[in-house]
Short mmCIF file of C-alpha atoms in Angstrom, two decimals:
data_model
loop_
_atom_site.label_atom_id
_atom_site.label_comp_id
_atom_site.label_asym_id
_atom_site.label_seq_id
_atom_site.Cartn_x
_atom_site.Cartn_y
_atom_site.Cartn_z
CA MET T 16 34.68 -15.66 23.82
CA ALA T 17 35.02 -14.54 27.41
CA GLY T 18 33.58 -11.69 29.41
CA SER T 19 30.09 -10.48 30.19
CA GLU T 20 29.79 -8.40 27.02
CA ALA T 21 31.51 -10.89 24.70
CA TRP T 22 28.51 -11.37 22.41
CA ARG T 23 27.54 -7.73 21.92
CA LEU T 24 27.79 -6.76 18.28
CA SER T 25 30.50 -4.33 17.28
CA PRO T 26 29.61 -1.07 15.51
CA ALA T 27 30.93 -2.61 12.29
CA GLU T 28 28.67 -5.66 12.70
CA VAL T 29 25.63 -3.47 13.42
CA ALA T 30 26.39 -1.41 10.31
CA GLN T 31 26.75 -4.57 8.23
CA PHE T 32 23.41 -5.88 9.49
CA GLU T 33 21.68 -2.56 8.76
CA ARG T 34 23.14 -2.52 5.23
CA ASP T 35 22.55 -6.16 4.25
CA GLY T 36 19.53 -7.13 6.37
CA PHE T 37 21.28 -10.19 7.80
CA LEU T 38 24.38 -11.15 9.73
CA VAL T 39 26.05 -14.50 10.45
CA ILE T 40 27.62 -14.94 13.88
CA ARG T 41 29.85 -17.99 13.90
CA LYS T 42 29.74 -20.49 16.79
CA HIS T 43 27.24 -18.53 18.86
CA ALA T 44 25.90 -21.81 20.28
CA SER T 45 28.17 -24.57 21.53
CA ALA T 46 28.02 -28.10 20.10
CA GLU T 47 26.65 -29.28 23.45
CA GLU T 48 23.84 -26.70 23.39
CA CYS T 49 22.89 -27.78 19.87
CA ASP T 50 22.85 -31.45 20.84
CA VAL T 51 20.67 -30.75 23.88
CA LEU T 52 18.03 -28.96 21.78
CA VAL T 53 17.96 -31.68 19.11
CA ALA T 54 17.63 -34.40 21.75
CA ARG T 55 14.86 -32.51 23.51
CA ALA T 56 12.97 -31.98 20.25
CA LYS T 57 13.10 -35.73 19.62
CA GLU T 58 11.63 -36.31 23.07
CA ILE T 59 8.81 -33.82 22.42
CA ALA T 60 8.05 -35.47 19.07
CA ALA T 61 8.04 -38.92 20.66
CA LEU T 62 5.55 -37.78 23.30
CA HIS T 63 3.18 -36.40 20.68
CA ASN T 64 -0.04 -38.42 20.50
CA VAL T 65 -2.14 -37.82 17.38
CA ALA T 66 -5.39 -39.00 18.96
CA ARG T 67 -4.90 -36.81 22.03
CA ASP T 68 -3.05 -33.81 20.63
CA GLY T 69 -4.31 -33.65 17.06
CA ALA T 70 -2.03 -33.27 14.08
CA GLY T 71 -1.29 -31.00 11.19
CA THR T 72 1.09 -30.58 8.31
CA PHE T 73 2.95 -27.40 7.48
CA GLU T 74 3.69 -25.86 4.10
CA THR T 75 4.20 -22.33 2.84
CA ALA T 76 1.45 -22.62 0.19
CA SER T 77 -1.98 -21.10 0.82
CA ARG T 78 -4.24 -22.88 3.27
CA THR T 79 -7.66 -24.06 2.23
CA ASP T 80 -8.15 -26.85 4.76
CA ARG T 81 -10.05 -25.61 7.82
CA SER T 82 -8.75 -28.37 10.09
CA ARG T 83 -5.17 -27.37 9.31
CA ASP T 84 -5.97 -23.73 10.02
CA ALA T 85 -7.43 -24.65 13.41
CA TYR T 86 -4.40 -26.72 14.40
CA PHE T 87 -2.07 -23.95 13.24
CA LEU T 88 -3.97 -21.06 14.86
CA GLY T 89 -4.21 -22.96 18.13
CA SER T 90 -0.43 -23.37 18.36
CA ALA T 91 0.46 -19.91 19.69
CA TYR T 92 1.03 -21.12 23.26
CA THR T 93 1.79 -24.79 22.70
CA MET T 94 4.54 -27.13 21.48
CA ARG T 95 2.70 -28.64 18.53
CA VAL T 96 4.26 -31.07 16.09
CA PHE T 97 3.75 -30.30 12.40
CA PHE T 98 4.48 -32.98 9.82
CA GLU T 99 5.73 -32.64 6.28
CA PRO T 100 3.03 -32.33 3.57
CA GLY T 101 2.02 -35.74 2.27
CA VAL T 102 2.93 -37.50 5.51
CA SER T 103 0.23 -39.33 7.44
CA PRO T 104 0.71 -38.23 11.08
CA LEU T 105 -0.92 -41.42 12.37
CA ALA T 106 1.30 -43.59 10.19
CA ALA T 107 4.36 -41.65 11.31
CA GLU T 108 3.39 -42.10 14.95
CA GLN T 109 2.93 -45.84 14.52
CA SER T 110 6.15 -46.35 12.58
CA ASP T 111 9.48 -47.39 14.03
CA GLU T 112 10.71 -43.88 13.28
CA SER T 113 8.42 -42.23 15.84
CA GLY T 114 10.41 -39.57 17.68
CA SER T 115 13.23 -39.58 15.15
CA LEU T 116 12.00 -36.36 13.49
CA SER T 117 12.31 -38.05 10.09
CA ARG T 118 8.79 -37.00 9.04
CA VAL T 119 8.46 -33.82 11.11
CA ASN T 120 8.50 -30.37 9.53
CA LYS T 121 8.66 -28.31 12.73
CA ILE T 122 7.57 -27.95 16.36
CA GLY T 123 6.06 -24.65 17.49
CA HIS T 124 5.34 -22.05 18.63
CA ALA T 125 6.09 -21.56 22.35
CA LEU T 126 9.06 -23.83 23.04
CA HIS T 127 10.86 -20.81 24.50
CA GLU T 128 8.29 -20.60 27.30
CA LEU T 129 6.94 -24.11 27.81
CA ASP T 130 10.14 -26.17 27.80
CA PRO T 131 12.88 -25.38 30.35
CA GLN T 132 15.76 -26.31 28.04
CA PHE T 133 14.53 -24.24 25.11
CA GLU T 134 13.67 -21.38 27.49
CA ALA T 135 17.16 -21.35 29.01
CA PHE T 136 18.74 -21.23 25.57
CA SER T 137 16.35 -18.64 24.10
CA CYS T 138 16.58 -16.23 27.01
CA SER T 139 20.27 -16.58 27.77
CA ASN T 140 22.50 -13.61 28.39
CA LYS T 141 24.36 -14.11 25.13
CA VAL T 142 21.09 -13.95 23.17
CA GLN T 143 20.10 -10.80 25.06
CA GLN T 144 23.45 -9.21 24.23
CA VAL T 145 22.99 -9.73 20.50
CA VAL T 146 19.41 -8.47 20.44
CA HIS T 147 19.98 -5.48 22.70
CA SER T 148 23.02 -4.38 20.71
CA LEU T 149 20.69 -3.92 17.72
CA GLY T 150 18.65 -1.42 19.75
CA LEU T 151 15.84 -3.80 20.72
CA THR T 152 16.12 -3.11 24.42
CA SER T 153 12.42 -3.84 25.07
CA ALA T 154 12.43 -7.09 23.12
CA VAL T 155 9.83 -9.81 23.61
CA ILE T 156 9.58 -13.23 21.97
CA PRO T 157 6.24 -13.98 20.26
CA GLN T 158 7.24 -17.35 18.79
CA SER T 159 9.84 -20.08 18.56
CA MET T 160 10.24 -23.02 16.19
CA PHE T 161 12.35 -26.15 16.01
CA ILE T 162 12.75 -26.74 12.27
CA VAL T 163 13.78 -30.15 10.94
CA LYS T 164 14.22 -30.11 7.12
CA ALA T 165 14.32 -33.91 7.09
CA PRO T 166 16.48 -35.90 4.64
CA ARG T 167 14.96 -36.27 1.17
CA ILE T 168 11.52 -34.95 2.15
CA GLY T 169 12.26 -31.60 3.81
CA GLY T 170 10.52 -29.13 1.53
CA ALA T 171 11.45 -25.73 0.14
CA VAL T 172 10.48 -22.50 1.87
CA ASN T 173 9.44 -19.90 -0.70
CA VAL T 174 10.71 -16.34 -0.89
CA HIS T 175 9.27 -14.32 1.99
CA ARG T 176 9.78 -11.59 4.55
CA ASP T 177 9.19 -12.51 8.20
CA CYS T 178 7.21 -9.30 8.77
CA THR T 179 4.56 -10.76 6.45
CA PHE T 180 3.68 -13.16 9.26
CA LEU T 181 4.85 -11.19 12.30
CA ARG T 182 3.86 -7.55 11.84
CA THR T 183 4.41 -4.71 14.29
CA GLU T 184 2.83 -1.28 13.90
CA PRO T 185 3.49 1.44 13.04
CA ARG T 186 7.19 0.59 12.96
CA ASN T 187 8.43 -2.83 11.87
CA THR T 188 10.95 -4.20 14.39
CA CYS T 189 10.65 -7.94 13.75
CA LEU T 190 13.99 -9.73 14.03
CA GLY T 191 14.63 -13.41 13.37
CA LEU T 192 17.35 -15.42 15.10
CA TRP T 193 18.12 -18.73 13.40
CA TRP T 194 20.63 -21.23 14.80
CA ALA T 195 22.05 -24.08 12.74
CA LEU T 196 21.89 -27.04 15.12
CA GLU T 197 23.51 -29.16 12.41
CA PRO T 198 25.62 -28.15 9.40
CA ALA T 199 23.51 -26.34 6.78
CA THR T 200 24.69 -26.67 3.17
CA ARG T 201 23.32 -26.14 -0.32
CA ASP T 202 22.52 -29.86 -0.51
CA ASN T 203 20.43 -30.06 2.65
CA GLY T 204 18.60 -26.75 2.27
CA CYS T 205 20.58 -23.90 3.80
CA LEU T 206 19.15 -20.40 3.97
CA TRP T 207 19.47 -18.03 1.00
CA VAL T 208 19.21 -14.26 1.47
CA LEU T 209 18.94 -11.30 -0.92
CA PRO T 210 21.18 -8.61 0.61
CA GLY T 211 19.65 -5.15 0.91
CA SER T 212 16.13 -6.31 0.02
CA HIS T 213 14.77 -5.09 3.36
CA VAL T 214 14.90 -1.39 2.45
CA ASP T 215 12.94 0.55 -0.15
CA PRO T 216 15.62 2.23 -2.31
CA ASN T 217 13.42 5.30 -2.82
CA SER T 218 12.23 6.01 0.71
CA GLY T 219 14.93 4.26 2.73
CA GLU T 220 12.15 2.70 4.84
CA ARG T 221 11.90 -0.99 5.69
CA ILE T 222 9.56 -2.83 3.33
CA ALA T 223 6.34 -4.42 4.59
CA ASP T 224 4.19 -5.47 1.65
CA LEU T 225 2.22 -8.69 2.12
CA GLN T 226 0.52 -9.57 5.39
CA PHE T 227 -0.64 -13.03 6.44
CA VAL T 228 -3.67 -12.10 8.52
CA ARG T 229 -6.05 -13.82 10.86
CA VAL T 230 -9.68 -13.29 9.88
CA CYS T 231 -11.89 -13.50 12.95
CA ALA T 232 -15.06 -15.53 12.48
CA SER T 233 -16.91 -13.06 14.69
CA GLY T 234 -16.05 -10.22 12.33
CA LYS T 235 -14.60 -8.29 15.26
CA LYS T 236 -10.89 -7.72 15.78
CA GLY T 237 -9.66 -9.14 19.04
CA GLU T 238 -12.32 -11.86 19.29
CA TYR T 239 -10.17 -14.86 18.40
CA ASN T 240 -11.38 -18.44 17.99
CA ALA T 241 -8.81 -20.97 16.74
CA GLU T 242 -11.52 -23.41 15.69
CA LEU T 243 -13.47 -20.93 13.57
CA ASP T 244 -11.02 -18.24 12.45
CA ARG T 245 -9.16 -18.53 9.15
CA THR T 246 -6.02 -17.12 7.57
CA GLU T 247 -5.61 -15.04 4.46
CA MET T 248 -2.74 -13.39 2.56
CA ARG T 249 -3.31 -9.72 1.77
CA GLY T 250 -1.40 -7.05 -0.11
CA SER T 251 0.83 -7.10 -3.18
CA ALA T 252 4.34 -8.51 -3.21
CA LYS T 253 7.19 -6.22 -4.24
CA HIS T 254 9.30 -9.15 -5.35
CA ALA T 255 9.16 -12.14 -7.69
CA ASP T 256 9.62 -15.71 -6.52
CA SER T 257 12.91 -16.80 -8.04
CA ASP T 258 15.27 -19.74 -8.20
CA VAL T 259 18.07 -20.05 -5.66
CA ALA T 260 20.62 -19.68 -8.46
CA ASP T 261 19.43 -16.18 -9.44
CA ALA T 262 21.99 -13.39 -9.33
CA GLY T 263 22.27 -11.48 -6.08
CA TRP T 264 21.15 -14.24 -3.74
CA VAL T 265 23.68 -15.40 -1.13
CA ALA T 266 23.78 -18.94 0.25
CA LEU T 267 24.30 -18.94 4.01
CA GLU T 268 26.08 -22.22 4.55
CA CYS T 269 26.50 -22.66 8.29
CA GLU T 270 28.41 -24.84 10.68
CA LYS T 271 26.82 -26.30 13.78
CA GLY T 272 26.19 -23.50 16.29
CA ASP T 273 26.25 -20.59 13.84
CA LEU T 274 23.58 -17.90 14.34
CA VAL T 275 21.93 -16.00 11.49
CA LEU T 276 20.26 -12.69 12.29
CA ILE T 277 17.45 -11.89 9.83
CA ASP T 278 15.83 -8.49 9.51
CA GLY T 279 12.05 -8.90 9.41
CA SER T 280 11.89 -7.22 6.00
CA VAL T 281 14.74 -8.98 4.19
CA LEU T 282 13.87 -11.54 1.50
CA HIS T 283 15.04 -15.07 2.25
CA LYS T 284 14.18 -18.67 1.37
CA SER T 285 15.55 -22.20 1.39
CA ALA T 286 15.63 -25.08 -1.09
CA PRO T 287 14.44 -28.66 -0.49
CA ASN T 288 16.69 -31.08 1.33
CA THR T 289 17.93 -33.45 -1.38
CA SER T 290 20.61 -35.02 0.81
CA GLU T 291 20.73 -37.91 3.27
CA ARG T 292 21.39 -35.51 6.16
CA SER T 293 18.87 -33.55 8.20
CA ARG T 294 19.23 -29.78 8.66
CA CYS T 295 17.85 -29.14 12.12
CA ALA T 296 17.63 -25.50 13.19
CA TYR T 297 16.09 -23.50 16.00
CA SER T 298 14.52 -20.09 15.46
CA ILE T 299 13.00 -17.40 17.60
CA HIS T 300 11.52 -14.08 16.55
CA VAL T 301 11.61 -10.94 18.65
CA PHE T 302 10.23 -7.43 18.35
CA ASN T 303 10.65 -4.24 20.35
CA ASP T 304 7.52 -3.95 22.49
CA THR T 305 7.09 -0.17 22.59
CA GLU T 306 4.42 2.38 21.68
CA SER T 307 5.95 2.75 18.22
CA SER T 308 6.14 -1.00 17.63
CA ARG T 309 3.00 -2.82 18.77
CA TRP T 310 2.00 -6.37 17.88
CA SER T 311 -0.61 -6.21 15.11
CA ASP T 312 -4.02 -7.52 16.10
CA SER T 313 -4.29 -8.86 12.53
CA ASN T 314 -1.33 -11.23 12.92
CA TRP T 315 -2.16 -14.92 12.70
CA LEU T 316 -0.44 -15.54 16.04
CA GLN T 317 -2.70 -14.37 18.85
CA ARG T 318 -2.76 -15.77 22.33
CA ASP T 319 -5.75 -16.75 24.37
CA PRO T 320 -6.41 -14.02 26.98
CA ARG T 321 -5.76 -16.62 29.69
CA ALA T 322 -2.22 -17.21 28.45
CA PRO T 323 0.66 -15.02 29.67
CA ARG T 324 1.96 -12.11 27.63
CA PHE T 325 4.91 -12.66 25.32
CA ARG T 326 8.10 -13.55 27.18
CA ALA T 327 10.43 -10.60 27.67
CA LEU T 328 14.03 -11.09 26.61
#
């Protein structure tokens, strides 16, 4: 594509996104851009020192381990390495595979601010064009993640809505952008989406049911302490966890460089990676930072007051 407005969505694409809750944009990132991000992620993982930086695993199941909560809650303005469940971070660090991402689940959650290469990609003009064409003209980026889905051990991600974890109030404007940095297939755990599941058929409003909240140890909202606070899931789900083969679900098999736009309320998931190939992806989330769409002070992701505000897009 050429031209300054080449990546703006057409009216037909906007309508499709509003109807389905997702949209695939083919070849939004070049092969070179994908390779740069994967190489940089390997460098970040190789520099990770368990004794100095700490370590944690990441899984979508409920947390009961306080040390994992502390590592997770303290990652809002860092580039922390999370390992797959069952992996010993120290053993992974000492193995010959250190830096290969073979045992890493993800790296998060401020790559888009703390690393120049991820920042340049995340805040590029072509990303701005896509986001702004959906009406999010005051968009900011609260988090970013490099997601590995390693061969044979990359786990499933259960059915969820992104607004469960990234809530804005009173209006939900969370939008996920997910780039396939490598081919994503059914075998290596591509995304699956349930079209139209973002809207309540009765009210026509976007659905926000569960909320993954941060419970402050002080008992006072706004007084955050990563070492002492905990997380908790609240609310009642309006969906049932189902198999990827269930009727209605769509597999989003992607080529390298494809971008998937994900409405914050649409149901999506991914299966385990049962192949010999990794499924690296990069994701950012944005929301419209306006009076009608404020970041919830109950969200798990809260920055230290000394850290800068969320990066504007």
